[in-house]
PDB file of C-alpha atoms in Angstrom:
ATOM      1  CA  GLY A  14       9.333  96.036 -88.888  1.00 55.00           C
ATOM      2  CA  ALA A  15      10.257  95.226 -85.323  1.00 81.00           C
ATOM      3  CA  GLY A  16       9.836  97.799 -82.624  1.00 92.00           C
ATOM      4  CA  VAL A  17      12.185  98.590 -79.761  1.00 95.00           C
ATOM      5  CA  SER A  18      12.961  95.474 -77.762  1.00 96.00           C
ATOM      6  CA  GLN A  19      14.341  95.200 -74.249  1.00 97.00           C
ATOM      7  CA  SER A  20      15.688  92.321 -72.224  1.00 97.00           C
ATOM      8  CA  PRO A  21      15.135  90.919 -69.755  1.00 97.00           C
ATOM      9  CA  SER A  22      11.493  91.844 -69.240  1.00 96.00           C
ATOM     10  CA  ASN A  23      11.839  91.235 -65.523  1.00 97.00           C
ATOM     11  CA  LYS A  24      14.911  91.087 -63.323  1.00 97.00           C
ATOM     12  CA  VAL A  25      15.085  90.333 -59.620  1.00 98.00           C
ATOM     13  CA  THR A  26      18.455  90.873 -58.010  1.00 98.00           C
ATOM     14  CA  GLU A  27      19.923  91.050 -54.564  1.00 97.00           C
ATOM     15  CA  LYS A  28      21.106  94.321 -53.131  1.00 97.00           C
ATOM     16  CA  GLY A  29      24.741  94.909 -53.970  1.00 97.00           C
ATOM     17  CA  LYS A  30      24.785  92.896 -57.190  1.00 98.00           C
ATOM     18  CA  ASP A  31      25.416  94.387 -60.620  1.00 98.00           C
ATOM     19  CA  VAL A  32      22.791  94.218 -63.381  1.00 98.00           C
ATOM     20  CA  GLU A  33      22.836  94.794 -67.121  1.00 98.00           C
ATOM     21  CA  LEU A  34      19.769  95.817 -69.076  1.00 98.00           C
ATOM     22  CA  ARG A  35      19.713  95.594 -72.856  1.00 98.00           C
ATOM     23  CA  CYS A  36      17.946  97.669 -75.492  1.00 97.00           C
ATOM     24  CA  ASP A  37      17.659  96.945 -79.212  1.00 96.00           C
ATOM     25  CA  PRO A  38      16.423 100.084 -80.987  1.00 95.00           C
ATOM     26  CA  ILE A  39      14.504 100.219 -84.225  1.00 94.00           C
ATOM     27  CA  SER A  40      16.836  99.637 -87.151  1.00 91.00           C
ATOM     28  CA  GLY A  41      17.982 102.925 -88.654  1.00 89.00           C
ATOM     29  CA  HIS A  42      17.186 104.995 -85.582  1.00 91.00           C
ATOM     30  CA  THR A  43      20.220 107.046 -84.635  1.00 89.00           C
ATOM     31  CA  ALA A  44      18.961 108.346 -81.285  1.00 91.00           C
ATOM     32  CA  LEU A  45      18.488 106.160 -78.211  1.00 94.00           C
ATOM     33  CA  TYR A  46      17.160 107.133 -74.791  1.00 94.00           C
ATOM     34  CA  TRP A  47      16.992 105.467 -71.395  1.00 96.00           C
ATOM     35  CA  TYR A  48      14.308 106.438 -68.888  1.00 96.00           C
ATOM     36  CA  ARG A  49      13.277 105.197 -65.453  1.00 96.00           C
ATOM     37  CA  GLN A  50       9.793 104.963 -63.978  1.00 93.00           C
ATOM     38  CA  SER A  51       9.726 104.283 -60.264  1.00 91.00           C
ATOM     39  CA  LEU A  52       6.575 103.018 -58.545  1.00 82.00           C
ATOM     40  CA  GLY A  53       4.165 105.888 -58.189  1.00 75.00           C
ATOM     41  CA  GLN A  54       6.596 108.289 -59.829  1.00 80.00           C
ATOM     42  CA  GLY A  55       6.708 109.892 -63.217  1.00 85.00           C
ATOM     43  CA  LEU A  56       9.140 109.125 -65.991  1.00 91.00           C
ATOM     44  CA  GLU A  57      12.701 110.283 -65.453  1.00 93.00           C
ATOM     45  CA  PHE A  58      15.343 110.836 -68.144  1.00 93.00           C
ATOM     46  CA  LEU A  59      18.609 108.953 -67.618  1.00 95.00           C
ATOM     47  CA  ILE A  60      20.818 109.149 -70.718  1.00 94.00           C
ATOM     48  CA  TYR A  61      20.686 109.915 -74.433  1.00 92.00           C
ATOM     49  CA  PHE A  62      22.824 108.702 -77.344  1.00 92.00           C
ATOM     50  CA  GLN A  63      22.848 110.361 -80.761  1.00 89.00           C
ATOM     51  CA  GLY A  64      24.990 108.861 -83.494  1.00 85.00           C
ATOM     52  CA  ASN A  65      28.689 109.178 -82.736  1.00 84.00           C
ATOM     53  CA  SER A  66      28.266 112.183 -80.461  1.00 86.00           C
ATOM     54  CA  ALA A  67      29.166 112.070 -76.794  1.00 88.00           C
ATOM     55  CA  PRO A  68      26.141 110.846 -74.820  1.00 91.00           C
ATOM     56  CA  ASP A  69      24.099 113.191 -72.640  1.00 90.00           C
ATOM     57  CA  LYS A  70      24.517 111.574 -69.218  1.00 92.00           C
ATOM     58  CA  SER A  71      22.938 114.402 -67.257  1.00 90.00           C
ATOM     59  CA  GLY A  72      20.075 112.255 -65.941  1.00 92.00           C
ATOM     60  CA  LEU A  73      22.114 109.432 -64.439  1.00 95.00           C
ATOM     61  CA  PRO A  74      21.354 109.491 -60.693  1.00 94.00           C
ATOM     62  CA  SER A  75      24.759 108.311 -59.483  1.00 95.00           C
ATOM     63  CA  ASP A  76      28.096 106.964 -60.680  1.00 96.00           C
ATOM     64  CA  ARG A  77      26.766 103.446 -60.125  1.00 98.00           C
ATOM     65  CA  PHE A  78      24.826 103.921 -63.360  1.00 98.00           C
ATOM     66  CA  SER A  79      26.491 103.736 -66.756  1.00 97.00           C
ATOM     67  CA  ALA A  80      25.446 102.996 -70.299  1.00 97.00           C
ATOM     68  CA  GLU A  81      27.077 102.273 -73.584  1.00 95.00           C
ATOM     69  CA  ARG A  82      25.939 101.907 -77.131  1.00 94.00           C
ATOM     70  CA  THR A  83      27.944  99.646 -79.380  1.00 85.00           C
ATOM     71  CA  GLY A  84      28.122 100.162 -83.111  1.00 81.00           C
ATOM     72  CA  GLY A  85      25.426 102.791 -82.991  1.00 78.00           C
ATOM     73  CA  SER A  86      22.785 100.164 -82.308  1.00 90.00           C
ATOM     74  CA  VAL A  87      22.343  98.015 -79.191  1.00 95.00           C
ATOM     75  CA  SER A  88      22.665  99.725 -75.826  1.00 97.00           C
ATOM     76  CA  THR A  89      23.363  98.332 -72.374  1.00 98.00           C
ATOM     77  CA  LEU A  90      22.483 100.101 -69.126  1.00 98.00           C
ATOM     78  CA  THR A  91      24.581  98.857 -66.216  1.00 98.00           C
ATOM     79  CA  ILE A  92      23.771  99.426 -62.567  1.00 98.00           C
ATOM     80  CA  GLN A  93      26.552  98.510 -60.168  1.00 98.00           C
ATOM     81  CA  ARG A  94      26.057  97.628 -56.503  1.00 98.00           C
ATOM     82  CA  THR A  95      22.279  97.846 -56.824  1.00 98.00           C
ATOM     83  CA  GLN A  96      20.262  99.455 -54.062  1.00 97.00           C
ATOM     84  CA  GLN A  97      16.589  98.989 -53.217  1.00 96.00           C
ATOM     85  CA  GLU A  98      15.812 102.480 -54.486  1.00 95.00           C
ATOM     86  CA  ASP A  99      16.968 101.336 -57.930  1.00 97.00           C
ATOM     87  CA  SER A 100      13.817  99.216 -58.184  1.00 97.00           C
ATOM     88  CA  ALA A 101      11.847 100.619 -61.125  1.00 96.00           C
ATOM     89  CA  VAL A 102      10.838 100.009 -64.707  1.00 95.00           C
ATOM     90  CA  TYR A 103      13.661 100.960 -67.047  1.00 97.00           C
ATOM     91  CA  LEU A 104      12.431 102.073 -70.445  1.00 96.00           C
ATOM     92  CA  CYS A 105      14.365 102.478 -73.639  1.00 96.00           C
ATOM     93  CA  ALA A 106      13.220 104.565 -76.597  1.00 94.00           C
ATOM     94  CA  SER A 107      14.643 105.328 -79.999  1.00 93.00           C
ATOM     95  CA  SER A 108      13.986 107.947 -82.632  1.00 90.00           C
ATOM     96  CA  PHE A 109      14.931 108.531 -86.223  1.00 86.00           C
ATOM     97  CA  GLY A 110      17.175 111.446 -85.386  1.00 75.00           C
ATOM     98  CA  GLY A 111      17.990 114.044 -82.801  1.00 67.00           C
ATOM     99  CA  GLY A 112      20.112 117.112 -82.455  1.00 65.00           C
ATOM    100  CA  ALA A 113      18.372 120.385 -83.238  1.00 63.00           C
ATOM    101  CA  SER A 114      15.259 118.722 -84.619  1.00 68.00           C
ATOM    102  CA  SER A 115      12.674 116.895 -82.525  1.00 71.00           C
ATOM    103  CA  TYR A 116      11.471 113.458 -83.505  1.00 79.00           C
ATOM    104  CA  GLU A 117       8.795 111.092 -82.265  1.00 85.00           C
ATOM    105  CA  GLN A 118      10.178 108.549 -79.804  1.00 89.00           C
ATOM    106  CA  TYR A 119       9.291 104.850 -79.940  1.00 92.00           C
ATOM    107  CA  PHE A 120       9.334 103.085 -76.596  1.00 93.00           C
ATOM    108  CA  GLY A 121      10.269  99.551 -75.702  1.00 95.00           C
ATOM    109  CA  PRO A 122       8.219  97.436 -73.277  1.00 94.00           C
ATOM    110  CA  GLY A 123      10.605  98.102 -70.414  1.00 95.00           C
ATOM    111  CA  THR A 124      12.558  96.008 -67.925  1.00 96.00           C
ATOM    112  CA  ARG A 125      11.060  95.732 -64.463  1.00 96.00           C
ATOM    113  CA  LEU A 126      13.949  95.659 -61.976  1.00 97.00           C
ATOM    114  CA  THR A 127      13.349  94.561 -58.415  1.00 97.00           C
ATOM    115  CA  VAL A 128      16.172  94.806 -55.907  1.00 97.00           C
ATOM    116  CA  THR A 129      15.606  92.693 -52.793  1.00 96.00           C
TER     117      THR A 129
ATOM    118  CA  LYS B  28       7.055 123.052 -58.197  1.00 62.00           C
ATOM    119  CA  ASN B  29       7.272 120.714 -61.194  1.00 77.00           C
ATOM    120  CA  GLU B  30       8.291 122.282 -64.466  1.00 87.00           C
ATOM    121  CA  VAL B  31       5.476 120.344 -66.156  1.00 94.00           C
ATOM    122  CA  GLU B  32       2.051 120.232 -64.547  1.00 94.00           C
ATOM    123  CA  GLN B  33      -0.880 118.186 -65.761  1.00 96.00           C
ATOM    124  CA  SER B  34      -4.536 118.431 -64.856  1.00 96.00           C
ATOM    125  CA  PRO B  35      -6.591 116.706 -63.867  1.00 97.00           C
ATOM    126  CA  GLN B  36      -4.587 113.948 -62.160  1.00 95.00           C
ATOM    127  CA  ASN B  37      -7.536 111.580 -62.422  1.00 96.00           C
ATOM    128  CA  LEU B  38     -10.492 111.692 -64.772  1.00 97.00           C
ATOM    129  CA  THR B  39     -13.509 109.426 -65.073  1.00 97.00           C
ATOM    130  CA  ALA B  40     -15.773 109.811 -68.072  1.00 97.00           C
ATOM    131  CA  GLN B  41     -18.708 108.047 -69.646  1.00 97.00           C
ATOM    132  CA  GLU B  42     -18.321 106.492 -73.051  1.00 97.00           C
ATOM    133  CA  GLY B  43     -18.927 109.060 -75.777  1.00 97.00           C
ATOM    134  CA  GLU B  44     -17.916 112.082 -73.740  1.00 97.00           C
ATOM    135  CA  PHE B  45     -15.487 114.739 -74.984  1.00 98.00           C
ATOM    136  CA  ILE B  46     -12.347 114.717 -72.851  1.00 98.00           C
ATOM    137  CA  THR B  47      -9.732 117.388 -72.283  1.00 98.00           C
ATOM    138  CA  ILE B  48      -6.408 116.902 -70.505  1.00 98.00           C
ATOM    139  CA  ASN B  49      -4.262 119.927 -69.827  1.00 98.00           C
ATOM    140  CA  CYS B  50      -0.516 120.446 -69.608  1.00 97.00           C
ATOM    141  CA  SER B  51       1.195 123.612 -68.420  1.00 96.00           C
ATOM    142  CA  TYR B  52       4.904 124.220 -68.306  1.00 94.00           C
ATOM    143  CA  SER B  53       6.979 126.936 -66.742  1.00 89.00           C
ATOM    144  CA  VAL B  54       9.995 127.056 -69.039  1.00 82.00           C
ATOM    145  CA  GLY B  55      10.689 127.718 -72.681  1.00 84.00           C
ATOM    146  CA  ILE B  56      10.488 124.589 -74.805  1.00 87.00           C
ATOM    147  CA  SER B  57      11.363 123.471 -78.300  1.00 87.00           C
ATOM    148  CA  ALA B  58       8.813 120.636 -78.491  1.00 91.00           C
ATOM    149  CA  LEU B  59       6.053 118.959 -76.502  1.00 94.00           C
ATOM    150  CA  HIS B  60       5.104 115.286 -76.575  1.00 94.00           C
ATOM    151  CA  TRP B  61       1.892 113.553 -75.584  1.00 97.00           C
ATOM    152  CA  LEU B  62       2.309 109.906 -74.606  1.00 96.00           C
ATOM    153  CA  GLN B  63      -0.171 107.162 -73.733  1.00 96.00           C
ATOM    154  CA  GLN B  64       0.615 104.421 -71.225  1.00 94.00           C
ATOM    155  CA  HIS B  65      -1.764 101.486 -70.910  1.00 90.00           C
ATOM    156  CA  PRO B  66      -1.980  99.216 -67.862  1.00 83.00           C
ATOM    157  CA  GLY B  67       0.968  96.853 -68.128  1.00 77.00           C
ATOM    158  CA  GLY B  68       3.299  99.688 -68.989  1.00 70.00           C
ATOM    159  CA  GLY B  69       3.545 100.013 -72.784  1.00 87.00           C
ATOM    160  CA  ILE B  70       4.110 103.624 -73.848  1.00 93.00           C
ATOM    161  CA  VAL B  71       2.989 104.949 -77.183  1.00 93.00           C
ATOM    162  CA  SER B  72       3.808 108.357 -78.598  1.00 92.00           C
ATOM    163  CA  LEU B  73       0.601 110.131 -79.617  1.00 95.00           C
ATOM    164  CA  PHE B  74       1.823 113.527 -80.739  1.00 94.00           C
ATOM    165  CA  MET B  75       4.893 115.684 -80.950  1.00 92.00           C
ATOM    166  CA  LEU B  76       4.246 119.351 -81.600  1.00 92.00           C
ATOM    167  CA  SER B  77       5.931 122.693 -81.319  1.00 90.00           C
ATOM    168  CA  SER B  78       3.113 124.944 -82.522  1.00 92.00           C
ATOM    169  CA  GLY B  79      -0.524 124.931 -83.526  1.00 94.00           C
ATOM    170  CA  LYS B  80      -2.657 121.830 -83.639  1.00 96.00           C
ATOM    171  CA  LYS B  81      -2.422 118.200 -84.715  1.00 96.00           C
ATOM    172  CA  LYS B  82      -5.194 115.648 -85.234  1.00 96.00           C
ATOM    173  CA  HIS B  83      -5.065 111.874 -85.445  1.00 95.00           C
ATOM    174  CA  GLY B  84      -8.366 110.031 -85.539  1.00 96.00           C
ATOM    175  CA  ARG B  85     -10.328 110.992 -82.434  1.00 97.00           C
ATOM    176  CA  LEU B  86      -7.345 112.652 -80.802  1.00 97.00           C
ATOM    177  CA  ILE B  87      -6.480 116.329 -81.099  1.00 98.00           C
ATOM    178  CA  ALA B  88      -3.493 118.097 -79.549  1.00 98.00           C
ATOM    179  CA  THR B  89      -3.061 121.845 -79.362  1.00 98.00           C
ATOM    180  CA  ILE B  90      -0.289 124.033 -78.026  1.00 97.00           C
ATOM    181  CA  ASN B  91      -0.105 127.719 -77.170  1.00 95.00           C
ATOM    182  CA  ILE B  92       3.555 128.678 -76.920  1.00 91.00           C
ATOM    183  CA  GLN B  93       2.881 132.150 -75.513  1.00 92.00           C
ATOM    184  CA  GLU B  94       0.694 130.789 -72.717  1.00 94.00           C
ATOM    185  CA  LYS B  95       2.970 127.735 -72.159  1.00 94.00           C
ATOM    186  CA  HIS B  96      -0.012 125.424 -72.349  1.00 96.00           C
ATOM    187  CA  SER B  97      -1.074 122.364 -74.300  1.00 97.00           C
ATOM    188  CA  SER B  98      -4.277 120.362 -74.368  1.00 98.00           C
ATOM    189  CA  LEU B  99      -5.070 116.838 -75.463  1.00 98.00           C
ATOM    190  CA  HIS B 100      -8.658 116.255 -76.540  1.00 98.00           C
ATOM    191  CA  ILE B 101     -10.396 112.935 -77.086  1.00 98.00           C
ATOM    192  CA  THR B 102     -13.661 113.021 -78.995  1.00 97.00           C
ATOM    193  CA  ALA B 103     -16.300 110.271 -78.667  1.00 97.00           C
ATOM    194  CA  SER B 104     -14.349 108.597 -75.879  1.00 97.00           C
ATOM    195  CA  HIS B 105     -14.316 104.807 -75.624  1.00 97.00           C
ATOM    196  CA  PRO B 106     -13.334 102.427 -72.812  1.00 96.00           C
ATOM    197  CA  ARG B 107     -10.224 101.451 -74.786  1.00 95.00           C
ATOM    198  CA  ASP B 108      -9.026 105.053 -74.320  1.00 96.00           C
ATOM    199  CA  SER B 109      -8.578 104.272 -70.615  1.00 96.00           C
ATOM    200  CA  ALA B 110      -4.895 104.819 -69.904  1.00 97.00           C
ATOM    201  CA  VAL B 111      -2.424 107.239 -68.377  1.00 96.00           C
ATOM    202  CA  TYR B 112      -1.733 110.232 -70.608  1.00 97.00           C
ATOM    203  CA  ILE B 113       1.648 111.881 -70.126  1.00 96.00           C
ATOM    204  CA  CYS B 114       2.860 115.266 -71.265  1.00 96.00           C
ATOM    205  CA  ALA B 115       6.612 115.735 -71.801  1.00 95.00           C
ATOM    206  CA  VAL B 116       8.614 118.751 -72.931  1.00 93.00           C
ATOM    207  CA  ARG B 117      11.964 119.161 -74.609  1.00 89.00           C
ATOM    208  CA  LEU B 118      13.522 122.234 -73.078  1.00 81.00           C
ATOM    209  CA  SER B 119      15.684 123.442 -75.948  1.00 74.00           C
ATOM    210  CA  ARG B 120      17.408 122.373 -79.111  1.00 70.00           C
ATOM    211  CA  ALA B 121      20.618 122.154 -77.084  1.00 69.00           C
ATOM    212  CA  THR B 122      19.369 119.079 -75.251  1.00 71.00           C
ATOM    213  CA  ASN B 123      17.218 116.091 -76.062  1.00 75.00           C
ATOM    214  CA  LYS B 124      16.341 115.604 -72.400  1.00 80.00           C
ATOM    215  CA  LEU B 125      12.587 115.335 -71.834  1.00 87.00           C
ATOM    216  CA  ILE B 126      10.896 116.580 -68.674  1.00 90.00           C
ATOM    217  CA  PHE B 127       7.744 114.625 -67.899  1.00 93.00           C
ATOM    218  CA  GLY B 128       4.484 115.507 -66.219  1.00 94.00           C
ATOM    219  CA  THR B 129       3.114 113.094 -63.648  1.00 90.00           C
ATOM    220  CA  GLY B 130       0.374 111.911 -65.941  1.00 94.00           C
ATOM    221  CA  THR B 131      -3.420 111.906 -66.053  1.00 96.00           C
ATOM    222  CA  LEU B 132      -5.189 108.638 -65.297  1.00 96.00           C
ATOM    223  CA  LEU B 133      -8.254 108.393 -67.533  1.00 97.00           C
ATOM    224  CA  ALA B 134     -10.991 105.844 -67.019  1.00 97.00           C
ATOM    225  CA  VAL B 135     -13.778 105.706 -69.590  1.00 97.00           C
ATOM    226  CA  GLN B 136     -16.776 103.755 -68.385  1.00 96.00           C
ATOM    227  CA  PRO B 137     -19.154 101.990 -70.786  1.00 95.00           C
TER     228      PRO B 137
END
């Protein structure tokens, strides 16, 4: 079956513009994660969705960042009024479940965002 | 100080060598993940463990909960093992947030 897919693969935007990044998780996976990897930095958690539960937004760096997950499947990460420090690779991952149990996460190829 | 520390940061080995990458963490965890990231960015989950030892092919992962330490071993290393290896921990069952180490860059020379 298909893995996690993300679009676009690359996005160049001007400072101040809004961007939307899309993630299609593996079918049947109830948990979905967004991460960010800045140049020369490690991976950083942004947000987590599990089923119909309220998302864990504790990793979002500012209120310019938001995410939604429609119908328990596709997710969109939106960055408003982009800044140069938002330039990074944004990675999406999904897993079979979540909650109290831990599950292996499957990562998408990422979206490379460049803010000029 | 990072909550998750990896060592070494960089490692160069000759093909066939036995490789060990270490991960230490300073907080209680409910699970630990080992990830592999090849040049070009794709990330693959290698192991998820909360106790003991797991083996998959030439890869072995161990964890010692009391010592807050995990190791990833690669036996009979090959140039295709060249990648960044990342340790990540899940702090508790109350959160699915992962805290990541900064990674170990492994280069296996033929």
